[in-house]
Amino acid sequence: MGNKLGRRRQVVDEKFTRPQGLYNHKDVDHKKLRKLILESKLAPCYPGDEETALDREECPICFLYYPSLNRSRCCTKSICTECFLQMKVPNSTRPTQCPFCKTANYAVEYRGVKSKEEKGLEQIEEQRVIEAKIRMRQQELQDEEERLHKRLETGSANVNVAVADVEYSTNAAAASSVSVVEHEEIVSSQDSCATSMFRPPPPTVRTNRDDEFDVDLEDIMVMEAIWLSIQVKFLFEYAFLQF
């Protein structure tokens, strides 16, 4: 009751009682709009400025600056009259939701130019929102750093395992190579021994008085018989070792 008695008709230039062309408004009752503005129930349709100033408020819908704005009854968010007319579809059966808090039956009221106390409270609230966003961002960065650190630790562990596998494979290959070399050396030694044993001894040579070489046939036959028996024995032993 007191609010109604205290409400006074504001003096508004007639050109600010109708839309300024920000939107192509359809089905707008200009007589009703003019009455609401003159009764201080809606903010005048001031033309919006693109540059900010100390005595200007920014509409969060069109991002233009005005001398004064309307306030949402649900969440007290600011909005210019032309943006409100764009949101509030005339003659619609569906309730309009608040574009800020999504409350049904969206409605606004006009309180005039903001006082210093209201501006101070808004600045405090904006500061709180900014600080909350900074804390959230810092937490996100910290979480990301921890995830990166864990990935690095996991990658380092995988690299150590891979290096150990490579070292084991290298040592195994080296041991295998040594075994092959030793086996080849043994076989080569055995082959050389066999070759030496299979190589017949040189025939007995003796020199006569006339410095001519003579070969004793009987000695050669005896040596060949002995050599043949040695070959047969070695063959049996070699075959046994190979088996």
Short mmCIF file of C-alpha atoms in Angstrom, two decimals:
data_model
loop_
_atom_site.label_atom_id
_atom_site.label_comp_id
_atom_site.label_asym_id
_atom_site.label_seq_id
_atom_site.Cartn_x
_atom_site.Cartn_y
_atom_site.Cartn_z
CA MET A 1 0.00 0.00 0.00
CA GLY A 2 2.75 2.41 0.92
CA ASN A 3 4.60 1.54 -2.28
CA LYS A 4 1.57 2.34 -4.35
CA LEU A 5 1.02 5.68 -2.64
CA GLY A 6 4.67 6.55 -2.92
CA ARG A 7 4.88 5.74 -6.62
CA ARG A 8 4.85 8.89 -8.72
CA ARG A 9 4.55 9.43 -12.38
CA GLN A 10 7.98 10.21 -13.73
CA VAL A 11 8.55 12.92 -16.24
CA VAL A 12 9.70 11.16 -19.39
CA ASP A 13 10.26 12.57 -22.82
CA GLU A 14 7.56 11.27 -25.12
CA LYS A 15 10.10 9.77 -27.53
CA PHE A 16 11.31 7.43 -24.78
CA THR A 17 7.87 5.92 -24.26
CA ARG A 18 8.18 3.77 -27.39
CA PRO A 19 10.81 1.32 -28.64
CA GLN A 20 13.94 2.80 -30.21
CA GLY A 21 14.32 0.13 -32.91
CA LEU A 22 16.65 -2.29 -31.12
CA TYR A 23 14.28 -5.13 -32.16
CA ASN A 24 11.47 -5.50 -34.63
CA HIS A 25 8.72 -5.72 -32.04
CA LYS A 26 5.43 -7.23 -33.15
CA ASP A 27 2.02 -6.99 -31.49
CA VAL A 28 3.23 -4.44 -28.95
CA ASP A 29 0.48 -2.36 -27.36
CA HIS A 30 2.13 1.06 -27.55
CA LYS A 31 -0.58 2.75 -25.47
CA LYS A 32 -0.11 0.22 -22.64
CA LEU A 33 3.65 0.49 -22.90
CA ARG A 34 3.49 4.27 -22.66
CA LYS A 35 1.26 4.06 -19.60
CA LEU A 36 3.59 1.59 -17.83
CA ILE A 37 6.59 3.81 -18.50
CA LEU A 38 4.86 6.99 -17.34
CA GLU A 39 3.68 5.19 -14.17
CA SER A 40 7.26 4.12 -13.48
CA LYS A 41 6.40 0.44 -13.82
CA LEU A 42 8.85 0.03 -16.69
CA ALA A 43 12.10 1.80 -17.46
CA PRO A 44 11.98 4.34 -20.30
CA CYS A 45 13.10 3.13 -23.71
CA TYR A 46 16.35 5.02 -23.69
CA PRO A 47 18.70 4.40 -26.62
CA GLY A 48 21.55 2.15 -25.53
CA ASP A 49 25.18 3.25 -25.62
CA GLU A 50 28.01 0.97 -26.66
CA GLU A 51 30.51 2.65 -24.31
CA THR A 52 30.28 2.42 -20.54
CA ALA A 53 30.14 5.32 -18.10
CA LEU A 54 29.89 5.78 -14.35
CA ASP A 55 26.18 6.63 -14.46
CA ARG A 56 25.26 3.82 -16.87
CA GLU A 57 24.10 0.24 -16.35
CA GLU A 58 24.76 -2.60 -18.75
CA CYS A 59 21.92 -4.78 -19.93
CA PRO A 60 23.17 -8.42 -19.83
CA ILE A 61 21.02 -9.32 -22.84
CA CYS A 62 21.96 -6.70 -25.46
CA PHE A 63 25.19 -5.55 -23.73
CA LEU A 64 24.30 -1.89 -24.17
CA TYR A 65 24.48 0.75 -21.45
CA TYR A 66 21.44 2.68 -20.13
CA PRO A 67 20.76 5.35 -17.48
CA SER A 68 18.49 2.88 -15.65
CA LEU A 69 17.10 -0.62 -16.10
CA ASN A 70 14.28 -2.85 -14.93
CA ARG A 71 14.80 -5.53 -12.23
CA SER A 72 13.61 -9.12 -12.34
CA ARG A 73 11.27 -9.81 -9.42
CA CYS A 74 12.64 -13.33 -9.03
CA CYS A 75 16.41 -12.73 -9.06
CA THR A 76 16.71 -8.90 -9.31
CA LYS A 77 18.77 -9.15 -12.52
CA SER A 78 18.81 -6.04 -14.69
CA ILE A 79 17.23 -5.84 -18.14
CA CYS A 80 16.30 -3.03 -20.48
CA THR A 81 12.69 -2.49 -21.53
CA GLU A 82 13.18 -3.49 -25.15
CA CYS A 83 14.87 -6.76 -24.20
CA PHE A 84 12.05 -7.40 -21.73
CA LEU A 85 9.47 -6.86 -24.47
CA GLN A 86 11.41 -9.31 -26.65
CA MET A 87 11.35 -11.93 -23.88
CA LYS A 88 7.77 -11.35 -22.81
CA VAL A 89 5.75 -12.52 -25.80
CA PRO A 90 2.37 -10.69 -25.86
CA ASN A 91 -0.86 -12.73 -25.80
CA SER A 92 1.05 -15.98 -25.18
CA THR A 93 -0.60 -18.81 -23.25
CA ARG A 94 2.75 -20.25 -22.18
CA PRO A 95 4.37 -18.68 -19.09
CA THR A 96 7.61 -16.83 -19.80
CA GLN A 97 10.68 -18.05 -17.96
CA CYS A 98 13.25 -15.72 -16.48
CA PRO A 99 16.25 -15.68 -18.83
CA PHE A 100 18.56 -15.65 -15.80
CA CYS A 101 17.18 -18.04 -13.16
CA LYS A 102 14.54 -19.85 -15.31
CA THR A 103 11.74 -19.03 -12.89
CA ALA A 104 8.25 -19.24 -14.44
CA ASN A 105 5.93 -16.23 -14.81
CA TYR A 106 8.77 -13.83 -15.53
CA ALA A 107 8.03 -10.27 -14.44
CA VAL A 108 10.02 -7.10 -13.79
CA GLU A 109 9.72 -3.88 -11.87
CA TYR A 110 11.32 -0.50 -12.21
CA ARG A 111 13.08 1.04 -9.22
CA GLY A 112 14.69 4.00 -10.93
CA VAL A 113 18.36 4.76 -10.96
CA LYS A 114 20.44 2.59 -8.66
CA SER A 115 21.52 4.12 -5.40
CA LYS A 116 25.12 4.07 -4.18
CA GLU A 117 24.21 1.36 -1.67
CA GLU A 118 22.76 -0.85 -4.40
CA LYS A 119 25.80 -0.34 -6.60
CA GLY A 120 28.09 -1.17 -3.68
CA LEU A 121 26.18 -4.38 -2.92
CA GLU A 122 26.32 -5.37 -6.58
CA GLN A 123 30.06 -4.76 -6.68
CA ILE A 124 30.52 -6.95 -3.60
CA GLU A 125 28.42 -9.69 -5.17
CA GLU A 126 30.35 -9.46 -8.43
CA GLN A 127 33.62 -9.65 -6.48
CA ARG A 128 32.40 -12.80 -4.75
CA VAL A 129 31.47 -14.36 -8.06
CA ILE A 130 34.88 -13.49 -9.52
CA GLU A 131 36.68 -14.95 -6.50
CA ALA A 132 34.60 -18.12 -6.71
CA LYS A 133 35.48 -18.49 -10.41
CA ILE A 134 39.18 -17.95 -9.61
CA ARG A 135 39.05 -20.65 -6.91
CA MET A 136 37.34 -23.05 -9.29
CA ARG A 137 39.93 -22.35 -11.97
CA GLN A 138 42.79 -22.85 -9.51
CA GLN A 139 41.29 -26.17 -8.43
CA GLU A 140 40.95 -27.26 -12.05
CA LEU A 141 44.60 -26.37 -12.70
CA GLN A 142 45.70 -28.25 -9.59
CA ASP A 143 43.71 -31.33 -10.60
CA GLU A 144 45.16 -31.17 -14.10
CA GLU A 145 48.70 -30.89 -12.67
CA GLU A 146 48.12 -33.95 -10.47
CA ARG A 147 46.79 -35.96 -13.42
CA LEU A 148 49.80 -34.94 -15.50
CA HIS A 149 52.18 -35.93 -12.68
CA LYS A 150 50.53 -39.36 -12.42
CA ARG A 151 50.80 -39.87 -16.18
CA LEU A 152 54.50 -38.95 -16.04
CA GLU A 153 55.10 -41.40 -13.20
CA THR A 154 53.29 -44.16 -15.08
CA GLY A 155 55.27 -43.40 -18.24
CA SER A 156 58.55 -43.43 -16.31
CA ALA A 157 57.72 -46.82 -14.79
CA ASN A 158 56.91 -48.22 -18.23
CA VAL A 159 60.22 -46.89 -19.58
CA ASN A 160 62.15 -48.56 -16.75
CA VAL A 161 60.43 -51.88 -17.45
CA ALA A 162 61.20 -51.56 -21.16
CA VAL A 163 64.88 -50.78 -20.42
CA ALA A 164 65.10 -53.81 -18.12
CA ASP A 165 63.59 -55.99 -20.84
CA VAL A 166 66.08 -54.66 -23.37
CA GLU A 167 69.00 -55.27 -21.01
CA TYR A 168 67.78 -58.80 -20.29
CA SER A 169 67.35 -59.49 -24.00
CA THR A 170 70.82 -58.07 -24.73
CA ASN A 171 72.44 -60.15 -22.00
CA ALA A 172 70.61 -63.25 -23.16
CA ALA A 173 71.67 -62.61 -26.75
CA ALA A 174 75.27 -62.07 -25.64
CA ALA A 175 75.24 -65.28 -23.59
CA SER A 176 73.76 -67.13 -26.53
CA SER A 177 76.44 -65.69 -28.80
CA VAL A 178 79.16 -66.77 -26.36
CA SER A 179 77.66 -70.26 -26.22
CA VAL A 180 77.54 -70.43 -30.00
CA VAL A 181 81.13 -69.20 -30.24
CA GLU A 182 82.28 -71.67 -27.61
CA HIS A 183 80.43 -74.47 -29.35
CA GLU A 184 81.95 -73.46 -32.66
CA GLU A 185 85.39 -73.32 -31.04
CA ILE A 186 84.90 -76.80 -29.54
CA VAL A 187 83.65 -78.21 -32.81
CA SER A 188 86.43 -76.44 -34.68
CA SER A 189 88.96 -77.78 -32.20
CA GLN A 190 87.54 -81.27 -32.53
CA ASP A 191 87.52 -80.98 -36.31
CA SER A 192 91.08 -79.72 -36.34
CA CYS A 193 92.08 -82.55 -34.02
CA ALA A 194 90.28 -85.02 -36.21
CA THR A 195 91.92 -83.53 -39.25
CA SER A 196 95.30 -83.75 -37.64
CA MET A 197 94.67 -87.34 -36.63
CA PHE A 198 93.39 -88.28 -40.05
CA ARG A 199 96.35 -86.66 -41.70
CA PRO A 200 98.79 -89.51 -42.43
CA PRO A 201 102.31 -89.10 -41.12
CA PRO A 202 105.01 -88.33 -43.57
CA PRO A 203 106.85 -91.35 -44.88
CA THR A 204 110.06 -92.26 -43.25
CA VAL A 205 112.88 -90.84 -45.23
CA ARG A 206 116.44 -91.69 -44.94
CA THR A 207 119.47 -90.49 -46.77
CA ASN A 208 122.03 -92.72 -48.34
CA ARG A 209 125.60 -92.02 -48.65
CA ASP A 210 125.13 -90.52 -52.04
CA ASP A 211 122.66 -87.89 -50.66
CA GLU A 212 119.80 -89.60 -52.46
CA PHE A 213 116.47 -90.14 -50.74
CA ASP A 214 115.35 -93.74 -50.21
CA VAL A 215 111.92 -94.85 -48.85
CA ASP A 216 111.74 -97.95 -46.64
CA LEU A 217 108.60 -99.74 -47.91
CA GLU A 218 108.33 -102.05 -44.92
CA ASP A 219 108.38 -99.12 -42.49
CA ILE A 220 105.68 -97.36 -44.48
CA MET A 221 103.36 -100.38 -44.37
CA VAL A 222 103.80 -100.74 -40.59
CA MET A 223 103.06 -97.04 -40.04
CA GLU A 224 99.96 -97.20 -42.23
CA ALA A 225 98.62 -100.19 -40.27
CA ILE A 226 99.14 -98.37 -36.95
CA TRP A 227 97.58 -95.19 -38.37
CA LEU A 228 94.59 -97.12 -39.64
CA SER A 229 93.89 -98.61 -36.21
CA ILE A 230 94.18 -95.17 -34.60
CA GLN A 231 91.71 -93.75 -37.14
CA VAL A 232 89.15 -96.47 -36.43
CA LYS A 233 89.42 -95.91 -32.65
CA PHE A 234 89.07 -92.14 -33.03
CA LEU A 235 86.05 -92.51 -35.26
CA PHE A 236 84.25 -94.56 -32.62
CA GLU A 237 85.09 -92.03 -29.89
CA TYR A 238 84.09 -89.07 -32.05
CA ALA A 239 80.80 -90.72 -32.99
CA PHE A 240 80.08 -91.38 -29.32
CA LEU A 241 80.77 -87.75 -28.39
CA GLN A 242 78.53 -86.48 -31.19
CA PHE A 243 75.72 -88.76 -30.09
#
